[in-house]
PDB file of C-alpha atoms in Angstrom:
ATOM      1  CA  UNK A   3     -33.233 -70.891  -3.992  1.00 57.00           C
ATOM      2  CA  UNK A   4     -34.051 -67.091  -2.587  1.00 71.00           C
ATOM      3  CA  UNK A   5     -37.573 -66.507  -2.855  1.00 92.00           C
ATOM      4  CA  UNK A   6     -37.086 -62.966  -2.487  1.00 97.00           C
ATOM      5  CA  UNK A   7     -33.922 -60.961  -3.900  1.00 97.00           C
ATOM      6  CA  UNK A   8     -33.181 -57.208  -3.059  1.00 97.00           C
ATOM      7  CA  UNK A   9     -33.386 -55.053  -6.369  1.00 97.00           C
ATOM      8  CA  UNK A  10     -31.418 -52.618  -7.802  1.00 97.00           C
ATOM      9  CA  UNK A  11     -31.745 -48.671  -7.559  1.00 98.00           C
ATOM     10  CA  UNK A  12     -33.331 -47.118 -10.298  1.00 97.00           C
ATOM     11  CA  UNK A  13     -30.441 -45.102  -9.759  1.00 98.00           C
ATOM     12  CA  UNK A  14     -27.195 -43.574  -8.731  1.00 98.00           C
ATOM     13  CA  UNK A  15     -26.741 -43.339  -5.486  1.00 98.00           C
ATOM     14  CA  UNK A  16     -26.460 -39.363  -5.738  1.00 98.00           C
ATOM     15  CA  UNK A  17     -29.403 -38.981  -7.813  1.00 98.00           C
ATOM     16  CA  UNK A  18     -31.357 -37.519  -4.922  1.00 98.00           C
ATOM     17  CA  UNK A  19     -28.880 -35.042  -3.498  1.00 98.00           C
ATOM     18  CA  UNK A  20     -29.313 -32.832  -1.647  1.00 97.00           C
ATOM     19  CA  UNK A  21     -32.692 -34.228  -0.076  1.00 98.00           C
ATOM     20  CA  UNK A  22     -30.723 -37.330   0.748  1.00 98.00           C
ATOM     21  CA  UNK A  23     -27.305 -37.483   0.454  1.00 98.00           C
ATOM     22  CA  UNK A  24     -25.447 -40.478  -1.132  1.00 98.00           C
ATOM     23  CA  UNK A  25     -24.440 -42.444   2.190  1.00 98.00           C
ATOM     24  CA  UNK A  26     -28.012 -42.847   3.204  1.00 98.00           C
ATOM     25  CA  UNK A  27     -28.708 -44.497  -0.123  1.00 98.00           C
ATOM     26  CA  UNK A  28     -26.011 -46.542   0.055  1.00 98.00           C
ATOM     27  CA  UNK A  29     -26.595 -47.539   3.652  1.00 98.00           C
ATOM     28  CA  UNK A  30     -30.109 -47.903   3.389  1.00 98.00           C
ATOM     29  CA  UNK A  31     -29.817 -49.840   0.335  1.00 98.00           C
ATOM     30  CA  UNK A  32     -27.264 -51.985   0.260  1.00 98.00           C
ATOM     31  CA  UNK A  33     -27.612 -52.776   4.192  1.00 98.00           C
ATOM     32  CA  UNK A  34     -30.543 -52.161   5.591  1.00 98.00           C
ATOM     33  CA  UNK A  35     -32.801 -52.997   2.838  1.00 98.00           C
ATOM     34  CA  UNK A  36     -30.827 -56.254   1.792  1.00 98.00           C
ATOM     35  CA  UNK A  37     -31.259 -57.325   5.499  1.00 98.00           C
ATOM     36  CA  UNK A  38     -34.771 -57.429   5.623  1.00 98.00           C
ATOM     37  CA  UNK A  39     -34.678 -59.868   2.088  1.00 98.00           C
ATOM     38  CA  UNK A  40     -32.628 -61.811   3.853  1.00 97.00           C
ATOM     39  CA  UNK A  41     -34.366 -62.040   7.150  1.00 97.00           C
ATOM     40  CA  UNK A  42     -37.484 -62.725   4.668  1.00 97.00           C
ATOM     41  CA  UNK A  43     -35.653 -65.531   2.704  1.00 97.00           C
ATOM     42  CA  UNK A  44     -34.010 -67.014   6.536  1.00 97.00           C
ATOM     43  CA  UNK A  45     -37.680 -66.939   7.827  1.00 97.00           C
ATOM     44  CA  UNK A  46     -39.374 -68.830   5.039  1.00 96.00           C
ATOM     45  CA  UNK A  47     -36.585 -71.567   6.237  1.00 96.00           C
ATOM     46  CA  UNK A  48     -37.229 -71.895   9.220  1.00 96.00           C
ATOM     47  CA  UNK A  49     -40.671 -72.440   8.706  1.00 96.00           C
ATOM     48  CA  UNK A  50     -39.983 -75.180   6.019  1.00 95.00           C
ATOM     49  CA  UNK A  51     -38.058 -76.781   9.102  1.00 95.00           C
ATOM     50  CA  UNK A  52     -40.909 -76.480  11.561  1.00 96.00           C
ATOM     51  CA  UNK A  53     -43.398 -78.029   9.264  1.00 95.00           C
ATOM     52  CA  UNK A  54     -41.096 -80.890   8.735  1.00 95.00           C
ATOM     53  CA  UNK A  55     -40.020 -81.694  11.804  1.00 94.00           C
ATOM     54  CA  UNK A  56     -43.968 -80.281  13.378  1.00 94.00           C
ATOM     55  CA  UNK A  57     -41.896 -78.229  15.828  1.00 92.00           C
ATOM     56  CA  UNK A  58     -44.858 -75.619  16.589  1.00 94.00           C
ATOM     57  CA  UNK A  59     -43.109 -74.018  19.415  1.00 93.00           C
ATOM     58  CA  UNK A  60     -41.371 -70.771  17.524  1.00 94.00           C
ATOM     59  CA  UNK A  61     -44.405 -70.076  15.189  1.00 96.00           C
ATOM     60  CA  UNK A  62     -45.441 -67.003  16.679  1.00 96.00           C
ATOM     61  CA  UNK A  63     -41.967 -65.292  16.567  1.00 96.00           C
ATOM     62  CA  UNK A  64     -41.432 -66.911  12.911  1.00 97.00           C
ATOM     63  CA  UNK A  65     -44.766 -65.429  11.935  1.00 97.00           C
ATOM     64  CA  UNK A  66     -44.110 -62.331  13.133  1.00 96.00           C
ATOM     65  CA  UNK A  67     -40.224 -62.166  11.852  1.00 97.00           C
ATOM     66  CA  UNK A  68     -41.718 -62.846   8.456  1.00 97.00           C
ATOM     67  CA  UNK A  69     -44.651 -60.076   8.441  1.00 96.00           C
ATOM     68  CA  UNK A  70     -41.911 -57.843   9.631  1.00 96.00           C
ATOM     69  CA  UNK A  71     -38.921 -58.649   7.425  1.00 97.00           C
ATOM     70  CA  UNK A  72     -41.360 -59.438   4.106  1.00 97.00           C
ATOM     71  CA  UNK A  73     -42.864 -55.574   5.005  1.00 97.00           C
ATOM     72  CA  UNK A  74     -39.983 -54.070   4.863  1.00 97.00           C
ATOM     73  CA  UNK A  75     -38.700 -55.872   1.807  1.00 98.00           C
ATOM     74  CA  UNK A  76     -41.814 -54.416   0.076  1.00 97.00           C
ATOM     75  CA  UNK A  77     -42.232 -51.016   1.719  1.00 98.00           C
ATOM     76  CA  UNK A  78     -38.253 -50.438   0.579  1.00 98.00           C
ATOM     77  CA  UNK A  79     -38.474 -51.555  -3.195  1.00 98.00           C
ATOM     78  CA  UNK A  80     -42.079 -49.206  -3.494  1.00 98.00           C
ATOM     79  CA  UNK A  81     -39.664 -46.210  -1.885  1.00 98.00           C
ATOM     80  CA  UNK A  82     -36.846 -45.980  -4.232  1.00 98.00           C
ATOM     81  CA  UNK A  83     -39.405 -46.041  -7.209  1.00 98.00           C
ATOM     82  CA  UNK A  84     -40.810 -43.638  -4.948  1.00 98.00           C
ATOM     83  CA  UNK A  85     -38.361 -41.397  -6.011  1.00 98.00           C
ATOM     84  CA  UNK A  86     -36.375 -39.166  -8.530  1.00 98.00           C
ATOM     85  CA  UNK A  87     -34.410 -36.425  -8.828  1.00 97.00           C
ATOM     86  CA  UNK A  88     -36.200 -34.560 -10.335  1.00 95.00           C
ATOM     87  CA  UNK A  89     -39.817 -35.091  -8.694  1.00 96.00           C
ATOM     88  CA  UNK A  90     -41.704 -32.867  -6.339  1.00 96.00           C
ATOM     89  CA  UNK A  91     -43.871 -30.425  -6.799  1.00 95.00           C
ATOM     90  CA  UNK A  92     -47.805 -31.521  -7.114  1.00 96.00           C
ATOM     91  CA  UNK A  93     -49.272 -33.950  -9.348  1.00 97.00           C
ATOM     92  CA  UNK A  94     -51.521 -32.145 -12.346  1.00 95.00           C
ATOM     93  CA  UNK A  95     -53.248 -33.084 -15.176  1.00 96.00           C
ATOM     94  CA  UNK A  96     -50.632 -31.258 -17.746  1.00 94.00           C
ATOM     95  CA  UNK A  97     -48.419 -33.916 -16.347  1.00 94.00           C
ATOM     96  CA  UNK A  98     -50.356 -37.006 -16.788  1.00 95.00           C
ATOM     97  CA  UNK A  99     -51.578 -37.474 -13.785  1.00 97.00           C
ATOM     98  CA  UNK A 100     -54.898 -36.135 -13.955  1.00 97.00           C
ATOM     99  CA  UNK A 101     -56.744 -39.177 -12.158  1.00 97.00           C
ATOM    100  CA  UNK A 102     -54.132 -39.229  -9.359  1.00 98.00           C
ATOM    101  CA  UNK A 103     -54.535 -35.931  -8.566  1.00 98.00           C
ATOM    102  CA  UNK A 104     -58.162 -36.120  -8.786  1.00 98.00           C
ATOM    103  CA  UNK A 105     -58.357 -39.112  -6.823  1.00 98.00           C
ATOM    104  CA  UNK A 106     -56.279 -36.954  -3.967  1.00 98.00           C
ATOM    105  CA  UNK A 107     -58.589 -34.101  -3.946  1.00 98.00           C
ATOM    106  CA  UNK A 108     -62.041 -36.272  -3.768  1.00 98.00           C
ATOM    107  CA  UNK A 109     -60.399 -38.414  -0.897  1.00 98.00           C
ATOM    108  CA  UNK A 110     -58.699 -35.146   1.019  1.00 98.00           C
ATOM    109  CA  UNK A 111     -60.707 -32.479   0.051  1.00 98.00           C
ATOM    110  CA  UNK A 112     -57.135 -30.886  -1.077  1.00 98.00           C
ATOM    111  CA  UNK A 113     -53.495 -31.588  -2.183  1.00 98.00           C
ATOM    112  CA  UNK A 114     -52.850 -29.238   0.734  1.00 98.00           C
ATOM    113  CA  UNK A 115     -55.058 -30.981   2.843  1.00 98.00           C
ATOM    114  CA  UNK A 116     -53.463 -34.495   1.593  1.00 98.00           C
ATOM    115  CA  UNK A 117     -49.902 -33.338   2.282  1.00 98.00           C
ATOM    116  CA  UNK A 118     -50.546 -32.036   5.544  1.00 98.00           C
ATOM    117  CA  UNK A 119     -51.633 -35.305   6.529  1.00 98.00           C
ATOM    118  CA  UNK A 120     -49.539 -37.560   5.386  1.00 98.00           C
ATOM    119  CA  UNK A 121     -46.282 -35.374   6.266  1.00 98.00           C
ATOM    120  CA  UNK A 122     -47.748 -35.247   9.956  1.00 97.00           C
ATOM    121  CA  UNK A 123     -48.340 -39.259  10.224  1.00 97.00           C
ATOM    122  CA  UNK A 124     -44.568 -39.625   8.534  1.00 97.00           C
ATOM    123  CA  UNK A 125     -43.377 -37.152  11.234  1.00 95.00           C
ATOM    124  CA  UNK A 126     -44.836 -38.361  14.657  1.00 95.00           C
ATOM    125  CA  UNK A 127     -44.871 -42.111  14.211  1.00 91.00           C
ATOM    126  CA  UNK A 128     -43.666 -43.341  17.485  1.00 86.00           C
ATOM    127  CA  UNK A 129     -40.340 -44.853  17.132  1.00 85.00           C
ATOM    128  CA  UNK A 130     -39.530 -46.611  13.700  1.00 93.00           C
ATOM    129  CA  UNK A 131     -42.428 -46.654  10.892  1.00 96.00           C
ATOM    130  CA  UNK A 132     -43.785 -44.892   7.728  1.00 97.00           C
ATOM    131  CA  UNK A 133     -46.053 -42.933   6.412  1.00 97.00           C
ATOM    132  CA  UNK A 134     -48.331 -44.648   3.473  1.00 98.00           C
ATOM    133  CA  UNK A 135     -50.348 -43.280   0.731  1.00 98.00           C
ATOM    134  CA  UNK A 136     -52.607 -46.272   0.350  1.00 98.00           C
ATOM    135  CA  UNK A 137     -55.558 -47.276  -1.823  1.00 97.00           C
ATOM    136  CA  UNK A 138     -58.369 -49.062  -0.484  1.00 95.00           C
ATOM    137  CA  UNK A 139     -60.421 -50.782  -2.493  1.00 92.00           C
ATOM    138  CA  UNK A 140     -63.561 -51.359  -0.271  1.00 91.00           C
ATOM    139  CA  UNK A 141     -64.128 -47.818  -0.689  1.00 92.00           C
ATOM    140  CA  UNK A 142     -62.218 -47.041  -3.601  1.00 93.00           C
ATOM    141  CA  UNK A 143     -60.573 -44.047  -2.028  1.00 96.00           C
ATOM    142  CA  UNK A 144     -56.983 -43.329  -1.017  1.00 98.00           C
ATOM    143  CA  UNK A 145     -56.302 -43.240   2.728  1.00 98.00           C
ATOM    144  CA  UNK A 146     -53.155 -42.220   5.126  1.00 98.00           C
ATOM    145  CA  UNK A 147     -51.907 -44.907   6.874  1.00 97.00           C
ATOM    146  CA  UNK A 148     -49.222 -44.598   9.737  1.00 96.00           C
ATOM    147  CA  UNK A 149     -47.257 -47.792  10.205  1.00 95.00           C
ATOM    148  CA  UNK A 150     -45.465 -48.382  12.866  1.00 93.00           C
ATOM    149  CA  UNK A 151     -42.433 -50.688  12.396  1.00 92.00           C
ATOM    150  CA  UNK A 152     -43.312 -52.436   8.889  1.00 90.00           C
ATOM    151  CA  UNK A 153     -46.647 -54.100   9.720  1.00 88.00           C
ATOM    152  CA  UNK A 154     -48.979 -52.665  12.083  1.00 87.00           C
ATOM    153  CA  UNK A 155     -51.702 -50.477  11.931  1.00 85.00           C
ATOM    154  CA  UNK A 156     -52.984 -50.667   8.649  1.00 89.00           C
ATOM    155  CA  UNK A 157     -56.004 -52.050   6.790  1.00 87.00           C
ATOM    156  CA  UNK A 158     -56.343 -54.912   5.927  1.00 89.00           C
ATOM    157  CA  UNK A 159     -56.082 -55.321   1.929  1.00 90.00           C
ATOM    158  CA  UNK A 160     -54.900 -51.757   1.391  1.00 94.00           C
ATOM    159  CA  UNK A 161     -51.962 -51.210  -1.078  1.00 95.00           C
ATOM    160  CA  UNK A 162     -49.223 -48.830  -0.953  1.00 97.00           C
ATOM    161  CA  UNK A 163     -48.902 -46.615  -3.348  1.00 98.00           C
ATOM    162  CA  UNK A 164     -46.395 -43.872  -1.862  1.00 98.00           C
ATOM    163  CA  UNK A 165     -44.690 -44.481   0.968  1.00 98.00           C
ATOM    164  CA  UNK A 166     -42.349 -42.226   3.269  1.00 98.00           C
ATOM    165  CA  UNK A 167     -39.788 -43.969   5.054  1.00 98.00           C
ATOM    166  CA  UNK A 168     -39.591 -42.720   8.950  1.00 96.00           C
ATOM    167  CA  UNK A 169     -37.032 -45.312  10.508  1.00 96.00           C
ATOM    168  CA  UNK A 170     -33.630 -43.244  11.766  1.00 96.00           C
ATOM    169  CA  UNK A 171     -31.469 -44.844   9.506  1.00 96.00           C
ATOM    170  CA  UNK A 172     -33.079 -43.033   6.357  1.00 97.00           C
ATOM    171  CA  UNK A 173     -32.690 -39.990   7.619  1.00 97.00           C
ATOM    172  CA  UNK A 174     -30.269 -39.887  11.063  1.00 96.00           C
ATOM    173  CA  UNK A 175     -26.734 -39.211   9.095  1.00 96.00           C
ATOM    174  CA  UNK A 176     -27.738 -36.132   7.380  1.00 98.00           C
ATOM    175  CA  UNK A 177     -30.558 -34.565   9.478  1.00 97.00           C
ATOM    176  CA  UNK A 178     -29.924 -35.846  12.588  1.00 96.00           C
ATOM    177  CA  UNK A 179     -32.767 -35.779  15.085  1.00 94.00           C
ATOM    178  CA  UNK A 180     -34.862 -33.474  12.953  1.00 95.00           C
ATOM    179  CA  UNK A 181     -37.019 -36.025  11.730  1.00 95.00           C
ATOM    180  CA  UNK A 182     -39.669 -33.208  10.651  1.00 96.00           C
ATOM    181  CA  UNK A 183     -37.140 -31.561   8.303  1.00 97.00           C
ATOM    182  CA  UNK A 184     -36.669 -34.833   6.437  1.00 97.00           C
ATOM    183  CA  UNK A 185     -40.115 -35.260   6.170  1.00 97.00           C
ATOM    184  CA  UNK A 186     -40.760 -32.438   4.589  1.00 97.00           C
ATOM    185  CA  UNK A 187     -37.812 -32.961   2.296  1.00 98.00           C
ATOM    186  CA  UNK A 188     -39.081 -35.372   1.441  1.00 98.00           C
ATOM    187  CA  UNK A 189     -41.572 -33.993  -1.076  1.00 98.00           C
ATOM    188  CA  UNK A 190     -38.852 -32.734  -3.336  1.00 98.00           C
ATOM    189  CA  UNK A 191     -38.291 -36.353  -4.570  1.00 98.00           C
ATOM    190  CA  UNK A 192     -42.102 -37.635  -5.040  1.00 98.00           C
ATOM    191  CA  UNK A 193     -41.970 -38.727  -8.546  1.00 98.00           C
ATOM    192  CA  UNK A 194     -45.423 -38.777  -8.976  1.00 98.00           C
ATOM    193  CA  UNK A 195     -45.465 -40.796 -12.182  1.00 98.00           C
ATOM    194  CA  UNK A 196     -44.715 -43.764 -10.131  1.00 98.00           C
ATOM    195  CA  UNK A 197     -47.051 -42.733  -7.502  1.00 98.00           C
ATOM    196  CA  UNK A 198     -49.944 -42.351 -10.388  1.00 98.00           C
ATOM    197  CA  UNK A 199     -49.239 -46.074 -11.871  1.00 97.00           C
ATOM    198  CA  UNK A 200     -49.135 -47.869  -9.003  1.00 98.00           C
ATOM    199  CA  UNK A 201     -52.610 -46.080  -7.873  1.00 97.00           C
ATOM    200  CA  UNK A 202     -53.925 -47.436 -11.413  1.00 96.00           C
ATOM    201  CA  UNK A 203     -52.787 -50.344 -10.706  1.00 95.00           C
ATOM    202  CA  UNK A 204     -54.315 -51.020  -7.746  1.00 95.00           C
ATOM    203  CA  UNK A 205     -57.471 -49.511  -8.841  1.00 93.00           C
ATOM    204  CA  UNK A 206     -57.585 -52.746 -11.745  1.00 89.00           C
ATOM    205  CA  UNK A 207     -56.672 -55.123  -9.214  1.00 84.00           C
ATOM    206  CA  UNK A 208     -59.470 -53.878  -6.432  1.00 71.00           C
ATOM    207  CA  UNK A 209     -61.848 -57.138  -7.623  1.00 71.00           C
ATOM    208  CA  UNK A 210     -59.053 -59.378  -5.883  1.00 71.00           C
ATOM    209  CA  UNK A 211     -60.531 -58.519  -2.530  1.00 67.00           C
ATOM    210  CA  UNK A 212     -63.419 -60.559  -2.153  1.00 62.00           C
ATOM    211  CA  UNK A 213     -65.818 -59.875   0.883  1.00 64.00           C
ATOM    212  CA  UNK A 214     -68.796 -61.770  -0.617  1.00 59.00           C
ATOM    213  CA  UNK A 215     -68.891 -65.111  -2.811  1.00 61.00           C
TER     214      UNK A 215
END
């Protein structure tokens, strides 16, 4: 049995036009997306194998195959939640999303000041990666990561909490090498009301990380 299955849009695949059109979604979706589940799901076999048969010789590329394809599994589903059609704009109080945009202004001094940030470490990633709105829970403070790939360069016990896809394939058939325009497309879409759960959420489930007994 799959331990991990891809999951559906929340929806249609032209609900974000014309920030992305619908043959990204689709692509990204239904191919990219469902090929890091299953390198995920292949990866998890393998190393069921090795253990049985205590082959050790592939356990640093099988580690590393599964950090990257498990990543990506779970960067992707947080992204199209990420999302709506009719997001954007900044998150406010009036909205219900007082303590999100509170938490953004004590951890960046601004929603300016946040944006800026996280739009630049989106936007000059080297090669393939993201740019994450992350919550860290030693400090209790959100933070901008900049991952490169799906794993690296973050910290450790950090959760994602908006996250801005930077590979080519979300962006290459519409905006072609202009990687900075999608970026800052990008905003259009935040729906913030997923952003603002998820940061509650990992706000209740900061006691998980336990540094001392």
């Amino acid at each position: 049995m799959a331990t991990y299955t891809l999951p559906e849009l929340p929806y249609d695949y032209a609900a974000l036009e014309p920030v992305i059109n619908p043959q990204i979604v689709e692509l990204h979706h239904d191919k990219h997306h469902a090929a890091y589940v299953k390198g995920a799901n292949d990866t998890l076999e393998q190393l069921a194998e090795a253990r049985d048969k205590e082959q050790w010789g592939s356990i640093n590329g099988l580690e590393k195959n599964l950090a990257f394809h498990l990543s990506g599994h779970i960067l992707h589903s947080i992204y199209w939640h990420n999302m709506t059609g009719d997001g954007g704009g900044e998150p406010l109080a009036a909205d219900g999303v007082g303590d999100l945009a509170d938490a953004i202004t004590e951890s960046f001094g601004s929603f300016a000041g946040f944006k800026a940030q996280l739009t630049k470490a989106a936007a000059t990633t080297q090669g393939s990666g993201w740019g994450v709105l992350a919550y860290e829970p030693v400090s209790g403070r959100l933070i901008v990561e900049q991952i490169y790939d799906h794993q690296g360069n973050v910290g450790q016990g950090s959760t994602p909490v908006l996250v801005f896809d930077a590979w080519e394939h979300a962006f290459y058939l519409q905006y072609k090498n202009q990687k900075v325009d999608f970026i800052d497309a990008m905003w259009a879409v935040v729906n913030w009301q997923d952003v603002a759960k998820r940061y509650a959420a990992a706000k209740e489930r900061a006691y998980n990380l336990l540094l001392v007994p």
